[in-house]
Short mmCIF file of C-alpha atoms and ligand atoms in Angstrom, two decimals:
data_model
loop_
_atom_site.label_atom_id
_atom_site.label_comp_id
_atom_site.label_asym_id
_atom_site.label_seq_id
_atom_site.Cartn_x
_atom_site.Cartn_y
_atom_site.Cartn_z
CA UNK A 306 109.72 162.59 127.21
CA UNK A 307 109.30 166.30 125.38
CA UNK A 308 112.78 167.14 124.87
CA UNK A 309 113.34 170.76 125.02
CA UNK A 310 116.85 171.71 122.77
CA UNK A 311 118.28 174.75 125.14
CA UNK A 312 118.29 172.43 128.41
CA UNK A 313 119.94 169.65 126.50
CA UNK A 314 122.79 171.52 126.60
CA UNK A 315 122.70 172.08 130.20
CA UNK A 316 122.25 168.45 130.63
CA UNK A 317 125.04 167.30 128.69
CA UNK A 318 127.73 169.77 130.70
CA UNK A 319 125.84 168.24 133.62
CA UNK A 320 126.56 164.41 132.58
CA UNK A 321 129.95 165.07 131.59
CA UNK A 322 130.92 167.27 134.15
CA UNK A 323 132.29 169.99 131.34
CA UNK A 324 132.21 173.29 130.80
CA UNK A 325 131.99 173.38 126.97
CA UNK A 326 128.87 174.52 125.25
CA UNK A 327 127.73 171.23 122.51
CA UNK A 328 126.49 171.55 119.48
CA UNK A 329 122.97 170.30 118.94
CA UNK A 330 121.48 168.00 116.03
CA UNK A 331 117.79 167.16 115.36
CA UNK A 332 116.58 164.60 113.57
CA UNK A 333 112.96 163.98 112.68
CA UNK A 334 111.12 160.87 113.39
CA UNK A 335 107.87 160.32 110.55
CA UNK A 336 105.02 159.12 109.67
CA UNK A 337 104.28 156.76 106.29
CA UNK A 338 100.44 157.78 105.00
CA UNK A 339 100.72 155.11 102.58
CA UNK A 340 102.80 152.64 100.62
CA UNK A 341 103.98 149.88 102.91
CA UNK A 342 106.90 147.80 103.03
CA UNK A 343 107.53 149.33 98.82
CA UNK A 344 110.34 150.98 99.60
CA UNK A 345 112.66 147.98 99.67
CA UNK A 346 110.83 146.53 96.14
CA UNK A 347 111.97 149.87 94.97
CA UNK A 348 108.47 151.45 94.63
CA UNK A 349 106.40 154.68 95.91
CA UNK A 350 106.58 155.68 99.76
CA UNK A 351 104.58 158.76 101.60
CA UNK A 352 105.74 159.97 104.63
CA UNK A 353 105.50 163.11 106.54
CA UNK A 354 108.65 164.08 108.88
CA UNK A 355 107.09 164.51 112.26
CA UNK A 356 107.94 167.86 115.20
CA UNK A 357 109.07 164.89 117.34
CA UNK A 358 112.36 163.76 117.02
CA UNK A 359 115.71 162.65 118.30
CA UNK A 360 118.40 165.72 119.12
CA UNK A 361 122.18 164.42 119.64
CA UNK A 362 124.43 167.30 121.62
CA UNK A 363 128.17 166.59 120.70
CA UNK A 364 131.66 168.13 121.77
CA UNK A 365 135.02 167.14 121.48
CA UNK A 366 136.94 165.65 123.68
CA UNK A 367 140.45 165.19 125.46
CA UNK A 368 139.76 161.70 127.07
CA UNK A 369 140.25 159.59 123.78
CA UNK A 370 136.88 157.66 123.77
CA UNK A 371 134.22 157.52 121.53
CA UNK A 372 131.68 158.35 124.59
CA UNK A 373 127.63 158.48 124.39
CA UNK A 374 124.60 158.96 126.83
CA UNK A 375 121.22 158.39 126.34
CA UNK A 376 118.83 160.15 128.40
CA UNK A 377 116.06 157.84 127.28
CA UNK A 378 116.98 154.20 128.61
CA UNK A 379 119.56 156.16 131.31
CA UNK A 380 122.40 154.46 129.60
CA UNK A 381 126.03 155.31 128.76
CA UNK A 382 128.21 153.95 125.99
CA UNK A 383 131.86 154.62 125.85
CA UNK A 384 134.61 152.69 123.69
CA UNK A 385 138.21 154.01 123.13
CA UNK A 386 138.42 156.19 119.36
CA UNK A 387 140.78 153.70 118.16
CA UNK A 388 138.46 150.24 118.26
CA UNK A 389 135.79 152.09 116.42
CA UNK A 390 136.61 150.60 112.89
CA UNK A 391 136.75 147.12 114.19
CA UNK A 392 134.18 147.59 117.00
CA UNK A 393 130.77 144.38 116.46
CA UNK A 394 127.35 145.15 117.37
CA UNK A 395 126.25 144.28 120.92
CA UNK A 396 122.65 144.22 120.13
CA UNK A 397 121.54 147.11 122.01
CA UNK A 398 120.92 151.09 121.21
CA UNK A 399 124.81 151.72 120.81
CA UNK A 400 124.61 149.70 117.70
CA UNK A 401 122.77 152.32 115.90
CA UNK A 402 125.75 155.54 116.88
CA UNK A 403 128.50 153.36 116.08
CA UNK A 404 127.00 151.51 112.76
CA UNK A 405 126.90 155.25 111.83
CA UNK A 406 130.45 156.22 112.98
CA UNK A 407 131.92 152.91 111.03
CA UNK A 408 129.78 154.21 107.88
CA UNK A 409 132.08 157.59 107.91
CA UNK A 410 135.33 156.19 108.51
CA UNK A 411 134.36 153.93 105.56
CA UNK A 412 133.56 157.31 103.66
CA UNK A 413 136.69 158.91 105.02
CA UNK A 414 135.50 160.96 107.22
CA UNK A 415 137.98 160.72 110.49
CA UNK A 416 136.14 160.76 113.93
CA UNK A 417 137.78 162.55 117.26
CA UNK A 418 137.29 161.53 120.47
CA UNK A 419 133.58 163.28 121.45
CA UNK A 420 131.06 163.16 123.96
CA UNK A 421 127.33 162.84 122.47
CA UNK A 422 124.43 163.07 124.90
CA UNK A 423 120.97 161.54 123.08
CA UNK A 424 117.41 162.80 124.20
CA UNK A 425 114.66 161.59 122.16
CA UNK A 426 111.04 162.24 121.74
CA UNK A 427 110.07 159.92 118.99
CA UNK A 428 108.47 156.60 121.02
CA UNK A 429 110.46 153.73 120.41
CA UNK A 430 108.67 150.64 118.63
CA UNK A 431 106.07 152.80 117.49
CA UNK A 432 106.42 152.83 114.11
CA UNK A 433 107.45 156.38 113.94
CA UNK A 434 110.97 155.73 113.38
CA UNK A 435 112.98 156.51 116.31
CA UNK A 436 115.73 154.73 114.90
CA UNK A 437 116.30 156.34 111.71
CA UNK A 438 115.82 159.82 113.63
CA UNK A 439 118.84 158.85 115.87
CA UNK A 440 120.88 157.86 113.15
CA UNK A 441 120.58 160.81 111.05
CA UNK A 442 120.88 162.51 114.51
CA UNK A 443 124.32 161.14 115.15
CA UNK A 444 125.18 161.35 111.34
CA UNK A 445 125.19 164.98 111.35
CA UNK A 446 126.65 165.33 115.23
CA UNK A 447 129.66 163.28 113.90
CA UNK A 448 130.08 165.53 110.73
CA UNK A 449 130.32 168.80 112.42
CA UNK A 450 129.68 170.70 109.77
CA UNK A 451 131.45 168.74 106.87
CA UNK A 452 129.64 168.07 103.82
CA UNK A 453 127.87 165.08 102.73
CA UNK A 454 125.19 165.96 99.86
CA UNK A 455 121.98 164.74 101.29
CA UNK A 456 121.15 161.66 99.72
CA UNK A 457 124.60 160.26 100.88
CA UNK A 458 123.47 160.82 104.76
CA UNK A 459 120.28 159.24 103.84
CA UNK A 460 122.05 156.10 102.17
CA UNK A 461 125.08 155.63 104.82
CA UNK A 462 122.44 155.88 107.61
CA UNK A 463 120.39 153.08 106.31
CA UNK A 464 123.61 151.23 105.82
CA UNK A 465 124.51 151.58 108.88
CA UNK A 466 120.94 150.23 109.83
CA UNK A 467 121.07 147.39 107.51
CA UNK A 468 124.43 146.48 107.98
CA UNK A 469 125.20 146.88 111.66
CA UNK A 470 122.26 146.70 113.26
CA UNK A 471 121.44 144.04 111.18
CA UNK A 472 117.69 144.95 109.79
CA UNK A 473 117.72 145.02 106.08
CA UNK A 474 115.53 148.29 105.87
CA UNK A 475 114.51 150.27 102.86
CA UNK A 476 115.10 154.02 102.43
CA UNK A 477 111.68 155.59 103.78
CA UNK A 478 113.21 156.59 107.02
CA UNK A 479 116.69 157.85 106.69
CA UNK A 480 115.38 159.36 103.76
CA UNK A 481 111.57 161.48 105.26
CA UNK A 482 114.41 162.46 107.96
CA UNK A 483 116.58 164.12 105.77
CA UNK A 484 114.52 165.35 103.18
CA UNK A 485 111.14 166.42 105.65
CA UNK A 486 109.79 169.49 104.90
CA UNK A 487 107.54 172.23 107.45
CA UNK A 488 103.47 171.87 105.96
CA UNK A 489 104.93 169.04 102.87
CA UNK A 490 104.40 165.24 102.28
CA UNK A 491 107.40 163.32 100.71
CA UNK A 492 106.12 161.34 97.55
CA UNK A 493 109.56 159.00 97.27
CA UNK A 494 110.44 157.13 94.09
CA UNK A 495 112.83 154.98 95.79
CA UNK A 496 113.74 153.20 92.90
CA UNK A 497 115.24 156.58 91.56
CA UNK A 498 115.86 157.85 94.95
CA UNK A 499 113.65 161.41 93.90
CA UNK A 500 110.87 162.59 96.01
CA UNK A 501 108.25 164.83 95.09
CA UNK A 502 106.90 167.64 98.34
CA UNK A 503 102.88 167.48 97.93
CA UNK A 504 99.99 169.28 99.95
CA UNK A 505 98.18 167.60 102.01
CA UNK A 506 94.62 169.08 102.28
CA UNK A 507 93.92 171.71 105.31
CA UNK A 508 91.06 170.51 106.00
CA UNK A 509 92.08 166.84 107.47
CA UNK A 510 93.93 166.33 110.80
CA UNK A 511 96.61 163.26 110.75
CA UNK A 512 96.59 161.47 113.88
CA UNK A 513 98.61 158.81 114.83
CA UNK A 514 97.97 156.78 117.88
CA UNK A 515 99.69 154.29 119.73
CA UNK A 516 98.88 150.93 120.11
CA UNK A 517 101.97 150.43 122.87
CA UNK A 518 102.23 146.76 121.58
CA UNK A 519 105.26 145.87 119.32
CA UNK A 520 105.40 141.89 118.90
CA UNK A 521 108.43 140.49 118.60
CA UNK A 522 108.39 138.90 115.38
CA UNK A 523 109.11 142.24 113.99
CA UNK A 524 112.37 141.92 112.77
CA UNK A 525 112.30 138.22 111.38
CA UNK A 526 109.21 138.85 109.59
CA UNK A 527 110.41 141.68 107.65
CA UNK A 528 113.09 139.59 106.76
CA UNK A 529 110.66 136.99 105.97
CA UNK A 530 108.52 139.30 103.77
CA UNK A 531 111.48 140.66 101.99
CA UNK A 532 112.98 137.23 101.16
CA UNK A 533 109.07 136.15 100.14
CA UNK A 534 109.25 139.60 97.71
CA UNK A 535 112.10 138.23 96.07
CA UNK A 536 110.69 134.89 95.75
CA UNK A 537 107.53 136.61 94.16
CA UNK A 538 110.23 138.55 91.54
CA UNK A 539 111.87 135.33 90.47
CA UNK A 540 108.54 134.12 89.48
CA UNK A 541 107.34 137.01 87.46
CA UNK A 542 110.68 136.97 85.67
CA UNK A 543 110.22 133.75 84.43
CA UNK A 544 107.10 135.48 82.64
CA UNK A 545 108.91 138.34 81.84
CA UNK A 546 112.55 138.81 82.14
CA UNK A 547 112.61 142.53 81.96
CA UNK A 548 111.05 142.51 85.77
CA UNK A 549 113.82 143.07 88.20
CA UNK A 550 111.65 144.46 90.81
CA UNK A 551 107.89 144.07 92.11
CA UNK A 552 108.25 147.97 91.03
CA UNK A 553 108.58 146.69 87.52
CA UNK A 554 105.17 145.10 87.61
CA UNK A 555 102.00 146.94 86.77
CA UNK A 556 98.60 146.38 89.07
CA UNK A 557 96.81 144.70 85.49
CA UNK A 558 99.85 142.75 84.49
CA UNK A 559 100.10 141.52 87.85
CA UNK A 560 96.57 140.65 87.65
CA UNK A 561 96.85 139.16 84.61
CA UNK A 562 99.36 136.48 85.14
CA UNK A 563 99.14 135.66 89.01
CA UNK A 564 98.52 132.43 88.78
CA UNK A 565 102.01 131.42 87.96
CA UNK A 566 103.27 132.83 91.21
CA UNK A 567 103.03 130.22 94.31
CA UNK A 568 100.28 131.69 96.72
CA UNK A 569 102.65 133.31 99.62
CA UNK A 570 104.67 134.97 97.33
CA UNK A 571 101.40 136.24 95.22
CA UNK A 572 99.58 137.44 97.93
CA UNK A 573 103.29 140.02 99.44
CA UNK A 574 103.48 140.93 95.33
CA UNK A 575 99.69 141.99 95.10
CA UNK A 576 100.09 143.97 98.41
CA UNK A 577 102.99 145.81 97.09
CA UNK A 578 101.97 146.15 93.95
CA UNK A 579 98.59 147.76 94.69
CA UNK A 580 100.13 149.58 97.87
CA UNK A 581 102.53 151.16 95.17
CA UNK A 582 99.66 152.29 92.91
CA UNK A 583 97.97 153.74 95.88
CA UNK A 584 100.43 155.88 96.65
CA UNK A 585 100.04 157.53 93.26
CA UNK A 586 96.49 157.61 93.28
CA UNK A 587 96.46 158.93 97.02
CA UNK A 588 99.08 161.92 96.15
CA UNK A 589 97.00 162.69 93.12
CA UNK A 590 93.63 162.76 95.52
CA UNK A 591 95.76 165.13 98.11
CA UNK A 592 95.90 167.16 95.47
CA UNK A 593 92.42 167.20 94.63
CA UNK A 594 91.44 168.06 98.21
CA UNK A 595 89.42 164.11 97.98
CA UNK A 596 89.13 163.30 101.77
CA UNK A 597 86.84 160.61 100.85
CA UNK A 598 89.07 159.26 98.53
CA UNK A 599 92.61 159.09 100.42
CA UNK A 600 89.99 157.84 102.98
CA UNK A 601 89.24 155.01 101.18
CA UNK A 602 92.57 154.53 99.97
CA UNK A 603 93.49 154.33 103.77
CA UNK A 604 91.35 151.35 104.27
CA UNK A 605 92.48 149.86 101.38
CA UNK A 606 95.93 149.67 102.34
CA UNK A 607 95.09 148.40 105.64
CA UNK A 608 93.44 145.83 104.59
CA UNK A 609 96.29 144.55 101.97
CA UNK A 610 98.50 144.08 104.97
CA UNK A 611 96.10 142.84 107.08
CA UNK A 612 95.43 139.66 104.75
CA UNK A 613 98.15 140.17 102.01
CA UNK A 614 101.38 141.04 103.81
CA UNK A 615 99.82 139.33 107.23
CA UNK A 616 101.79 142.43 109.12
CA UNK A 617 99.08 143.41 110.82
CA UNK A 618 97.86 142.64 114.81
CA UNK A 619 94.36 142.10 116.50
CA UNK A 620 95.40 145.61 118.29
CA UNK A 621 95.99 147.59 115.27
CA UNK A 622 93.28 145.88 113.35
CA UNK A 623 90.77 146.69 116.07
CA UNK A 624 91.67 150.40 116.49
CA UNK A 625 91.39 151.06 112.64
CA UNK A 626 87.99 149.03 112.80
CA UNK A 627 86.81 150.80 115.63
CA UNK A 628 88.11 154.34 113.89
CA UNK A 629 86.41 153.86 110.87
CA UNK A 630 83.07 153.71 112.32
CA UNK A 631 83.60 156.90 114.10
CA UNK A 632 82.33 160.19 113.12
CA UNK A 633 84.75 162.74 110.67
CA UNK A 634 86.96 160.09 110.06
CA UNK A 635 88.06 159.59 106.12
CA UNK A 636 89.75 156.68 106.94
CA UNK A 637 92.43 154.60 109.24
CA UNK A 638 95.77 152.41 108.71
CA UNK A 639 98.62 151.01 110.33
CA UNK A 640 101.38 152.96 109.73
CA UNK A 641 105.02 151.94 109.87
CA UNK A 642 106.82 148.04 109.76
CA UNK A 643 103.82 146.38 111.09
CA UNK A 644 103.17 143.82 114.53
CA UNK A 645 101.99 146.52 116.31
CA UNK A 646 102.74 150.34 116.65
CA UNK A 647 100.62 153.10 115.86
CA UNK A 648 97.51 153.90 113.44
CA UNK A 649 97.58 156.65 111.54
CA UNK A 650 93.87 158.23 110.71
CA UNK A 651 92.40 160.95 108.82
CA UNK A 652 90.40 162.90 110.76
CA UNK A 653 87.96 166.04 110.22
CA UNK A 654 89.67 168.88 112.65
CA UNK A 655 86.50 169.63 114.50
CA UNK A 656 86.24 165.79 115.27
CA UNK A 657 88.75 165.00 116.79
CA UNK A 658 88.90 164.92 120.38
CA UNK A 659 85.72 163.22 120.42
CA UNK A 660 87.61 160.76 117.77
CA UNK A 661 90.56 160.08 120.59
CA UNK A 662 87.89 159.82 123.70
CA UNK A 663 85.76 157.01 121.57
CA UNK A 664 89.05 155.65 120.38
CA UNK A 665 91.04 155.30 123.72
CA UNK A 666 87.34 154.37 125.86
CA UNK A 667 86.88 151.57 123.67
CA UNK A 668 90.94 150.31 123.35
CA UNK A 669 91.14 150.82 127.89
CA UNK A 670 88.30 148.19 127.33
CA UNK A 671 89.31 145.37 124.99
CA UNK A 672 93.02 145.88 125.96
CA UNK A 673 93.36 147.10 129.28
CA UNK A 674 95.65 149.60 127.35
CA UNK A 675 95.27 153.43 126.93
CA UNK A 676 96.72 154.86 124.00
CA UNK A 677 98.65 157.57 123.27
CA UNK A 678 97.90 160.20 120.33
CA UNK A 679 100.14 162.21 118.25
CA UNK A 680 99.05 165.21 116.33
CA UNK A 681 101.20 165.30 112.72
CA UNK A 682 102.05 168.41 111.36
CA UNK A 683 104.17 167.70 108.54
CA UNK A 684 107.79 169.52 110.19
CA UNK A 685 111.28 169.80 108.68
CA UNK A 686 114.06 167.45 107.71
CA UNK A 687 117.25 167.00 110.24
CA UNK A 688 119.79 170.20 110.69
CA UNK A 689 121.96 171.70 113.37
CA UNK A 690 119.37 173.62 116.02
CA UNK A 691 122.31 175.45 118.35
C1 GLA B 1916 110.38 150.01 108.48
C2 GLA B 1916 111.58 150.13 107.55
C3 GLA B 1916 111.25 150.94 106.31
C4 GLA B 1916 109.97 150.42 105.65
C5 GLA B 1916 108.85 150.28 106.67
C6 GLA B 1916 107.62 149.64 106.09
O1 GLA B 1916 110.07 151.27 109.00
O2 GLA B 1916 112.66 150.74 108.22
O3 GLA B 1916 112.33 150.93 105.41
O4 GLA B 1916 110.21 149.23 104.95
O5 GLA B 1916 109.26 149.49 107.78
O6 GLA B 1916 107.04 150.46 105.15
#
């Protein structure tokens, strides 16, 4: 649902029958153009930060709880302020506010009794990151104003991800939320945690579009992949002990001695390995106005996690195929964690709402399923709104 900042306010005195004026937070969901699954072997990401987003209205409060709504699932959340530090994760949305609030208590930052009242537009499961966009949300809400230098909200967030909500993420998403920029792509090292803001053509149109399937396996596959990364590591560092990360290994020495690494954990390392190299090569051809070639550089990376990583779906897989035959498009990816989500494609401007009629006609019928589009215009990193 389109969330519109000014009536959030007038919904959270609403909910919580008070009179007080909040203070809003917005946090930026985003989309990754390329360089999938490197940010957790410490390589190249490149995400734009997205207009939709997750805003978090907070004001104090007399009643001693820790108290949260979300407008979303139609759910409220209330512990007292006092079991916060000690409070486990109940496997549901709460985990991701109060993973957060633990994370600044363990920073020092003290937490009063608050209402927060959540209102999202960023699709959950998509693969636009709806959950680092409430995180970072509810990061800023609870800091009212104190300071945290950015990379430290962008760390605690993602520990509060991978410790408490219990998926061992990388740093793209916490990160493209903090750090988005209005008209800018991120280029993230995240092995130095430095990102570079690069042009993206203005002739191109980035569309993402919605699949609406998310299979389950999503979480215990990353794990899998990331366990199967380190596996691949372990290998190469028999070869050469200077390689502490797949970031550490270059596309032709890779190539060179591949055969000593068992064939699961080859075929992750060769996707992130050449999925890291495309992201240079893809910033440099942004930069170069190459349509053709980030096009093909799309494709590319598709296809390394369609039979490298094996992250892919017959959904996803089926929209890119059927996008890439279309006319004015450059080219056509899954974007995101994978099993599902959205696609994100380059398309020429003046091609494409013919691109999302072909695209949804032949999607209603394979899959019964009509899928939704999302126009990305690279917008700005989180910040207070009102
Ligand atoms: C999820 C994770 C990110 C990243 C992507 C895949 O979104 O949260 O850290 O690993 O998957 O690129």
């Amino acid at each position: 649902m389109v969330v519109v900042p000014n009536e959030i306010v007038d919904q959270f005195r609403e909910h919580f029958q008070s009179a007080v004026t909040p203070v809003v937070y917005r946090a930026p969901g985003r989309v990754n153009l390329i360089g999938e699954h490197t940010d957790y072997n410490l390589g190249y990401v490149f995400p734009i930060a997205l207009s939709l987003a997750c805003y978090v209205s907070i004001a104090p409060a007399s009643h001693g709880l820790f108290r949260a709504f979300s407008r979303d699932l139609a759910r409220d959340f209330s512990i007292p302020i006092a079991d916060l530090p000690a409070a486990e994760p109940r496997h549901e949305w709460s985990d991701y506010i109060v993973g957060v609030a633990q994370q600044l208590l363990k920073l020092g930052f003290p937490i009063q009794p608050c209402d927060l009242y959540i209102a999202s537009d960023v699709p959950a499961g998509s693969g636009l990151s709806s959950s680092a966009a409430l995180e970072v949300a509810t990061a800023l809400a609870l800091l009212g104003g104190r300071e945290l230098p950015p990379l430290e909200l962008a760390l605690l967030t993602q520990r509060a991800e991978s410790q408490f909500v219990g998926m061992p993420c990388g740093i793209m998403d916490q990160y493209t939320s903090v750090f988005g920029r209005q008209g800018a792509a991120l280029q993230i090292d995240c092995r130095s945690q430095t990102h570079q803001y690069v042009q993206l053509p203005d002739t191109v149109q980035i569309v993402a579009a919605n699949s609406l399937v998310k299979h389950e396996l999503g979480t215990s596959a990353y794990r899998e992949r990331v366990a199967e990364c380190k596996e691949a590591v372990a290998a190469i560092a028999d070869i050469d002990p200077g390689v502490l990360s797949l970031r550490d290994v270059s596309l032709e020495f890779f190539e060179r001695i591949q055969d000593s690494v068992p064939l699961i954990p080859r075929k992750r390392a060769r996707h992130i390995v050449s999925d890291t190299q495309r992201v240079v090569d893809f910033a440099l051809a942004s930069r170069h106005n190459d349509l053709l070639e980030m096009g093909r550089l799309f494709v590319a990376s598709h296809r390394s996690m369609q039979y490298d990583y094996e992250i892919t779906c017959d959904e996803v897989d089926f929209m890119v195929d059927t996008a890439i035959k279309l006319p004015g498009v450059y080219g056509s990816r899954m974007t995101g964690g994978g099993f599902g989500g959205c696609t994100v494609t380059l398309v020429k401007p003046d091609a494409v709402d013919a691109f999302q009629q072909k695209l949804t006609q032949a999607y209603r019928e394979r899959y019964n399923l009509t899928p939704v589009f999302y126009d990305c215009e690279p917008a700005a990193g989180a910040g207070r709104m009102i």
